[in-house]
Amino acid sequence: MDVKDAIERRRAYRSLDHIDISEDLIKDLAKVAQIAPSCANKQPWRLIFVYEEQELRKLFKILSSGNKWVKNASMLIAVFSKPEHDCIIGERKYYLFDTGMATAFIILRATELGLVAHPIAGFKEEKAKNLLNIPLDMRLITLITIGKHSKEVNPVLSESMKLGEKQRPPRISLEKFVYLNKYN
Ligand SMILES: Cc1cc2nc3c(=O)[nH]c(=O)nc-3n(C[C@H](O)[C@H](O)[C@H](O)COP(=O)(O)O)c2cc1C
């Protein structure tokens, strides 16, 4: 699969089947994050690969109500960082940007491997950090939900989420975010 293919195939699916999590898979995903670019090569991202059933079950309890579908995850990757782990140039704090790029690499690689890697923001951060032993001064930015896309639509999904399984949610047109030479 080439990069464009992976970008186009990637979807935030919410109907998931179980997959077995291997050490090889974890290493593979960690290694693509490792070579992501970052400001002054600061590599601000920190990752916890959570796959033990009993640990997953604890995390399933701190999800937002719209994220019941996450309970079919075979693994959650907790992605966290803090501003001091990366460049701070005036008002520009690069830790979220660089961690986002590493996250995108993980998502695309998982897509190439035929998996679903769906990042979520809908969880109680403090409680999740507590469960995962993440220090208070770090931001738990996302949990990447890992599984395999199921042909059966998950019955817990809302109608709009069910529609999202069939087609990609609409995007704003290029005219609304692309400018040539100057803004506006
Ligand atoms: C930072 C971030 C947070 C997200 N949080 C959630 C979430 O909590 N629950 C959810 O169902 N989807 C979540 N999504 C998925 C988006 O809703 C999805 O990417 C968007 O609707 C576009 O669909 P597509 O990724 O399939 O193209 C999140 C995506 C991102 C990037």
Tab-separated table of C-alpha atoms and ligand atoms in Angstrom:
chain	number	residue	atom	x	y	z
A	1	MET	CA	0.000	0.000	0.000
A	2	ASP	CA	1.409	3.411	-0.837
A	3	VAL	CA	1.017	6.436	1.413
A	4	LYS	CA	-1.877	7.931	-0.558
A	5	ASP	CA	-3.732	4.619	-0.383
A	6	ALA	CA	-3.286	4.445	3.383
A	7	ILE	CA	-4.435	8.057	3.773
A	8	GLU	CA	-7.537	7.363	1.685
A	9	ARG	CA	-8.342	4.037	3.336
A	10	ARG	CA	-7.985	5.338	6.878
A	11	ARG	CA	-11.350	5.770	8.509
A	12	ALA	CA	-12.495	6.353	12.067
A	13	TYR	CA	-14.656	3.218	12.049
A	14	ARG	CA	-16.630	2.395	15.176
A	15	SER	CA	-17.700	-1.210	14.495
A	16	LEU	CA	-14.818	-3.330	15.652
A	17	ASP	CA	-13.933	-7.011	15.760
A	18	HIS	CA	-11.355	-8.426	18.122
A	19	ILE	CA	-7.735	-8.990	17.075
A	20	ASP	CA	-4.937	-10.690	18.966
A	21	ILE	CA	-2.322	-8.197	20.076
A	22	SER	CA	1.258	-9.339	19.560
A	23	GLU	CA	4.552	-7.907	20.709
A	24	ASP	CA	5.452	-7.537	17.027
A	25	LEU	CA	2.436	-5.317	16.395
A	26	ILE	CA	3.270	-3.093	19.369
A	27	LYS	CA	6.894	-2.799	18.251
A	28	ASP	CA	5.849	-2.060	14.683
A	29	LEU	CA	3.538	0.781	15.745
A	30	ALA	CA	6.055	2.138	18.256
A	31	LYS	CA	8.786	2.188	15.600
A	32	VAL	CA	6.837	4.346	13.168
A	33	ALA	CA	6.193	6.823	15.981
A	34	GLN	CA	9.896	6.759	16.827
A	35	ILE	CA	10.906	8.142	13.422
A	36	ALA	CA	8.249	10.855	13.217
A	37	PRO	CA	9.623	14.401	12.845
A	38	SER	CA	9.660	16.768	15.804
A	39	CYS	CA	10.920	20.251	16.593
A	40	ALA	CA	14.695	20.021	17.249
A	41	ASN	CA	14.160	16.229	17.359
A	42	LYS	CA	12.641	16.553	20.842
A	43	GLN	CA	10.370	13.495	20.397
A	44	PRO	CA	7.807	14.650	22.970
A	45	TRP	CA	5.378	11.740	22.605
A	46	ARG	CA	4.932	9.062	25.269
A	47	LEU	CA	2.845	5.956	24.587
A	48	ILE	CA	1.259	3.260	26.723
A	49	PHE	CA	-0.008	0.212	24.854
A	50	VAL	CA	-2.878	-1.153	26.923
A	51	TYR	CA	-4.042	-4.615	25.892
A	52	GLU	CA	-4.569	-6.649	29.073
A	53	GLU	CA	-8.269	-7.257	29.406
A	54	GLN	CA	-8.476	-6.215	33.015
A	55	GLU	CA	-6.682	-2.907	32.323
A	56	LEU	CA	-8.815	-2.252	29.253
A	57	ARG	CA	-11.974	-2.831	31.257
A	58	LYS	CA	-10.940	-0.162	33.749
A	59	LEU	CA	-10.426	2.337	30.908
A	60	PHE	CA	-13.796	1.454	29.354
A	61	LYS	CA	-15.399	2.854	32.519
A	62	ILE	CA	-14.063	6.363	31.991
A	63	LEU	CA	-15.270	6.831	28.398
A	64	SER	CA	-17.774	9.530	27.409
A	65	SER	CA	-21.304	8.234	26.905
A	66	GLY	CA	-21.013	8.470	23.088
A	67	ASN	CA	-17.992	6.198	23.098
A	68	LYS	CA	-19.602	2.887	24.121
A	69	TRP	CA	-18.336	1.411	20.844
A	70	VAL	CA	-14.768	1.689	22.205
A	71	LYS	CA	-15.545	-1.275	24.494
A	72	ASN	CA	-14.832	-3.567	21.527
A	73	ALA	CA	-11.244	-2.312	21.329
A	74	SER	CA	-8.500	-4.930	21.395
A	75	MET	CA	-5.954	-2.317	22.449
A	76	LEU	CA	-5.914	1.334	23.466
A	77	ILE	CA	-2.791	3.376	22.917
A	78	ALA	CA	-2.599	6.184	25.454
A	79	VAL	CA	-0.762	9.119	23.879
A	80	PHE	CA	0.547	11.718	26.306
A	81	SER	CA	3.083	14.488	26.614
A	82	LYS	CA	3.735	17.881	28.182
A	83	PRO	CA	4.835	21.262	26.816
A	84	GLU	CA	8.322	21.019	28.332
A	85	HIS	CA	9.057	17.892	26.283
A	86	ASP	CA	9.142	19.961	23.095
A	87	CYS	CA	10.019	23.381	21.643
A	88	ILE	CA	8.297	26.396	23.157
A	89	ILE	CA	8.804	29.400	20.890
A	90	GLY	CA	6.902	32.378	22.303
A	91	GLU	CA	3.246	31.385	22.220
A	92	ARG	CA	3.949	28.335	20.072
A	93	LYS	CA	4.042	25.101	22.018
A	94	TYR	CA	4.932	22.268	19.693
A	95	TYR	CA	4.231	19.223	21.879
A	96	LEU	CA	0.677	18.706	20.636
A	97	PHE	CA	1.691	19.213	17.009
A	98	ASP	CA	4.604	16.787	17.116
A	99	THR	CA	2.718	14.201	19.143
A	100	GLY	CA	-0.098	14.522	16.603
A	101	MET	CA	2.307	13.746	13.779
A	102	ALA	CA	3.605	10.639	15.555
A	103	THR	CA	-0.013	9.628	16.159
A	104	ALA	CA	-0.808	10.054	12.472
A	105	PHE	CA	2.111	7.771	11.589
A	106	ILE	CA	0.736	5.096	13.945
A	107	ILE	CA	-2.733	5.451	12.451
A	108	LEU	CA	-1.483	5.155	8.876
A	109	ARG	CA	0.724	2.167	9.640
A	110	ALA	CA	-2.176	0.427	11.409
A	111	THR	CA	-4.308	1.144	8.335
A	112	GLU	CA	-1.665	-0.421	6.132
A	113	LEU	CA	-1.771	-3.497	8.372
A	114	GLY	CA	-5.514	-3.743	7.757
A	115	LEU	CA	-6.473	-2.460	11.201
A	116	VAL	CA	-8.660	0.329	12.506
A	117	ALA	CA	-6.814	2.944	14.558
A	118	HIS	CA	-9.343	5.498	15.765
A	119	PRO	CA	-8.179	8.323	18.067
A	120	ILE	CA	-10.665	9.559	20.644
A	121	ALA	CA	-10.862	12.602	22.910
A	122	GLY	CA	-14.037	11.501	24.707
A	123	PHE	CA	-12.751	10.194	28.052
A	124	LYS	CA	-12.193	11.527	31.569
A	125	GLU	CA	-8.583	12.614	31.454
A	126	GLU	CA	-7.804	12.786	35.166
A	127	LYS	CA	-9.321	9.374	35.852
A	128	ALA	CA	-7.544	7.801	32.880
A	129	LYS	CA	-4.219	9.312	33.947
A	130	ASN	CA	-4.753	7.950	37.427
A	131	LEU	CA	-5.432	4.435	36.095
A	132	LEU	CA	-2.362	4.571	33.848
A	133	ASN	CA	0.005	6.171	36.410
A	134	ILE	CA	0.539	9.168	34.117
A	135	PRO	CA	1.927	12.149	36.083
A	136	LEU	CA	-0.464	15.038	36.718
A	137	ASP	CA	1.565	17.578	34.733
A	138	MET	CA	1.205	15.567	31.518
A	139	ARG	CA	-1.683	15.872	29.047
A	140	LEU	CA	-3.342	12.630	28.020
A	141	ILE	CA	-4.021	13.772	24.471
A	142	THR	CA	-5.798	10.786	22.991
A	143	LEU	CA	-6.547	7.110	23.295
A	144	ILE	CA	-6.076	5.382	19.951
A	145	THR	CA	-8.635	2.595	19.668
A	146	ILE	CA	-7.225	-0.442	17.870
A	147	GLY	CA	-9.249	-3.263	16.337
A	148	LYS	CA	-10.411	-4.688	13.057
A	149	HIS	CA	-13.307	-3.235	11.114
A	150	SER	CA	-16.391	-5.398	11.565
A	151	LYS	CA	-18.868	-6.024	8.779
A	152	GLU	CA	-21.623	-5.985	11.408
A	153	VAL	CA	-22.604	-2.434	12.335
A	154	ASN	CA	-22.239	-2.024	16.100
A	155	PRO	CA	-25.793	-1.645	17.526
A	156	VAL	CA	-24.638	0.855	20.185
A	157	LEU	CA	-23.918	3.467	17.495
A	158	SER	CA	-26.133	6.514	17.003
A	159	GLU	CA	-27.800	6.943	13.594
A	160	SER	CA	-25.148	9.425	12.436
A	161	MET	CA	-22.383	7.087	13.606
A	162	LYS	CA	-24.055	4.219	11.707
A	163	LEU	CA	-24.027	6.385	8.609
A	164	GLY	CA	-20.354	7.097	9.272
A	165	GLU	CA	-19.615	3.389	8.944
A	166	LYS	CA	-20.867	3.528	5.348
A	167	GLN	CA	-19.464	6.847	4.203
A	168	ARG	CA	-16.823	9.319	5.272
A	169	PRO	CA	-18.290	12.334	7.055
A	170	PRO	CA	-18.322	15.375	4.721
A	171	ARG	CA	-15.329	17.682	4.537
A	172	ILE	CA	-15.153	21.417	4.026
A	173	SER	CA	-14.233	22.351	0.478
A	174	LEU	CA	-10.678	23.244	-0.509
A	175	GLU	CA	-11.769	26.868	-1.059
A	176	LYS	CA	-12.541	27.100	2.660
A	177	PHE	CA	-9.042	26.201	3.850
A	178	VAL	CA	-6.610	26.581	0.962
A	179	TYR	CA	-5.166	30.004	0.139
A	180	LEU	CA	-2.669	30.962	-2.502
A	181	ASN	CA	0.157	33.316	-1.693
A	182	LYS	CA	-1.773	35.259	1.003
A	183	TYR	CA	-4.639	34.691	3.418
A	184	ASN	CA	-7.928	35.749	1.814
B	1	LIG	C1	-8.521	14.325	18.203
B	1	LIG	C2	-9.682	13.475	17.790
B	1	LIG	C3	-10.637	13.136	18.716
B	1	LIG	C4	-11.709	12.318	18.370
B	1	LIG	N1	-12.574	11.907	19.349
B	1	LIG	C5	-13.544	11.045	19.035
B	1	LIG	C6	-14.372	10.526	20.063
B	1	LIG	O1	-14.234	10.799	21.252
B	1	LIG	N2	-15.349	9.648	19.679
B	1	LIG	C7	-15.547	9.274	18.382
B	1	LIG	O2	-16.445	8.461	18.127
B	1	LIG	N3	-14.756	9.749	17.381
B	1	LIG	C8	-13.760	10.609	17.679
B	1	LIG	N4	-12.918	11.074	16.683
B	1	LIG	C9	-13.100	10.643	15.283
B	1	LIG	C10	-13.685	11.745	14.412
B	1	LIG	O3	-15.039	11.942	14.744
B	1	LIG	C11	-13.511	11.370	12.921
B	1	LIG	O4	-12.143	11.338	12.631
B	1	LIG	C12	-14.215	12.365	12.006
B	1	LIG	O5	-15.613	12.282	12.167
B	1	LIG	C13	-13.910	12.134	10.524
B	1	LIG	O6	-14.194	10.815	10.134
B	1	LIG	P1	-13.077	9.915	9.416
B	1	LIG	O7	-11.876	9.940	10.353
B	1	LIG	O8	-13.650	8.525	9.294
B	1	LIG	O9	-12.748	10.523	8.100
B	1	LIG	C14	-11.852	11.877	17.024
B	1	LIG	C15	-10.872	12.229	16.068
B	1	LIG	C16	-9.797	13.000	16.451
B	1	LIG	C17	-8.731	13.316	15.426
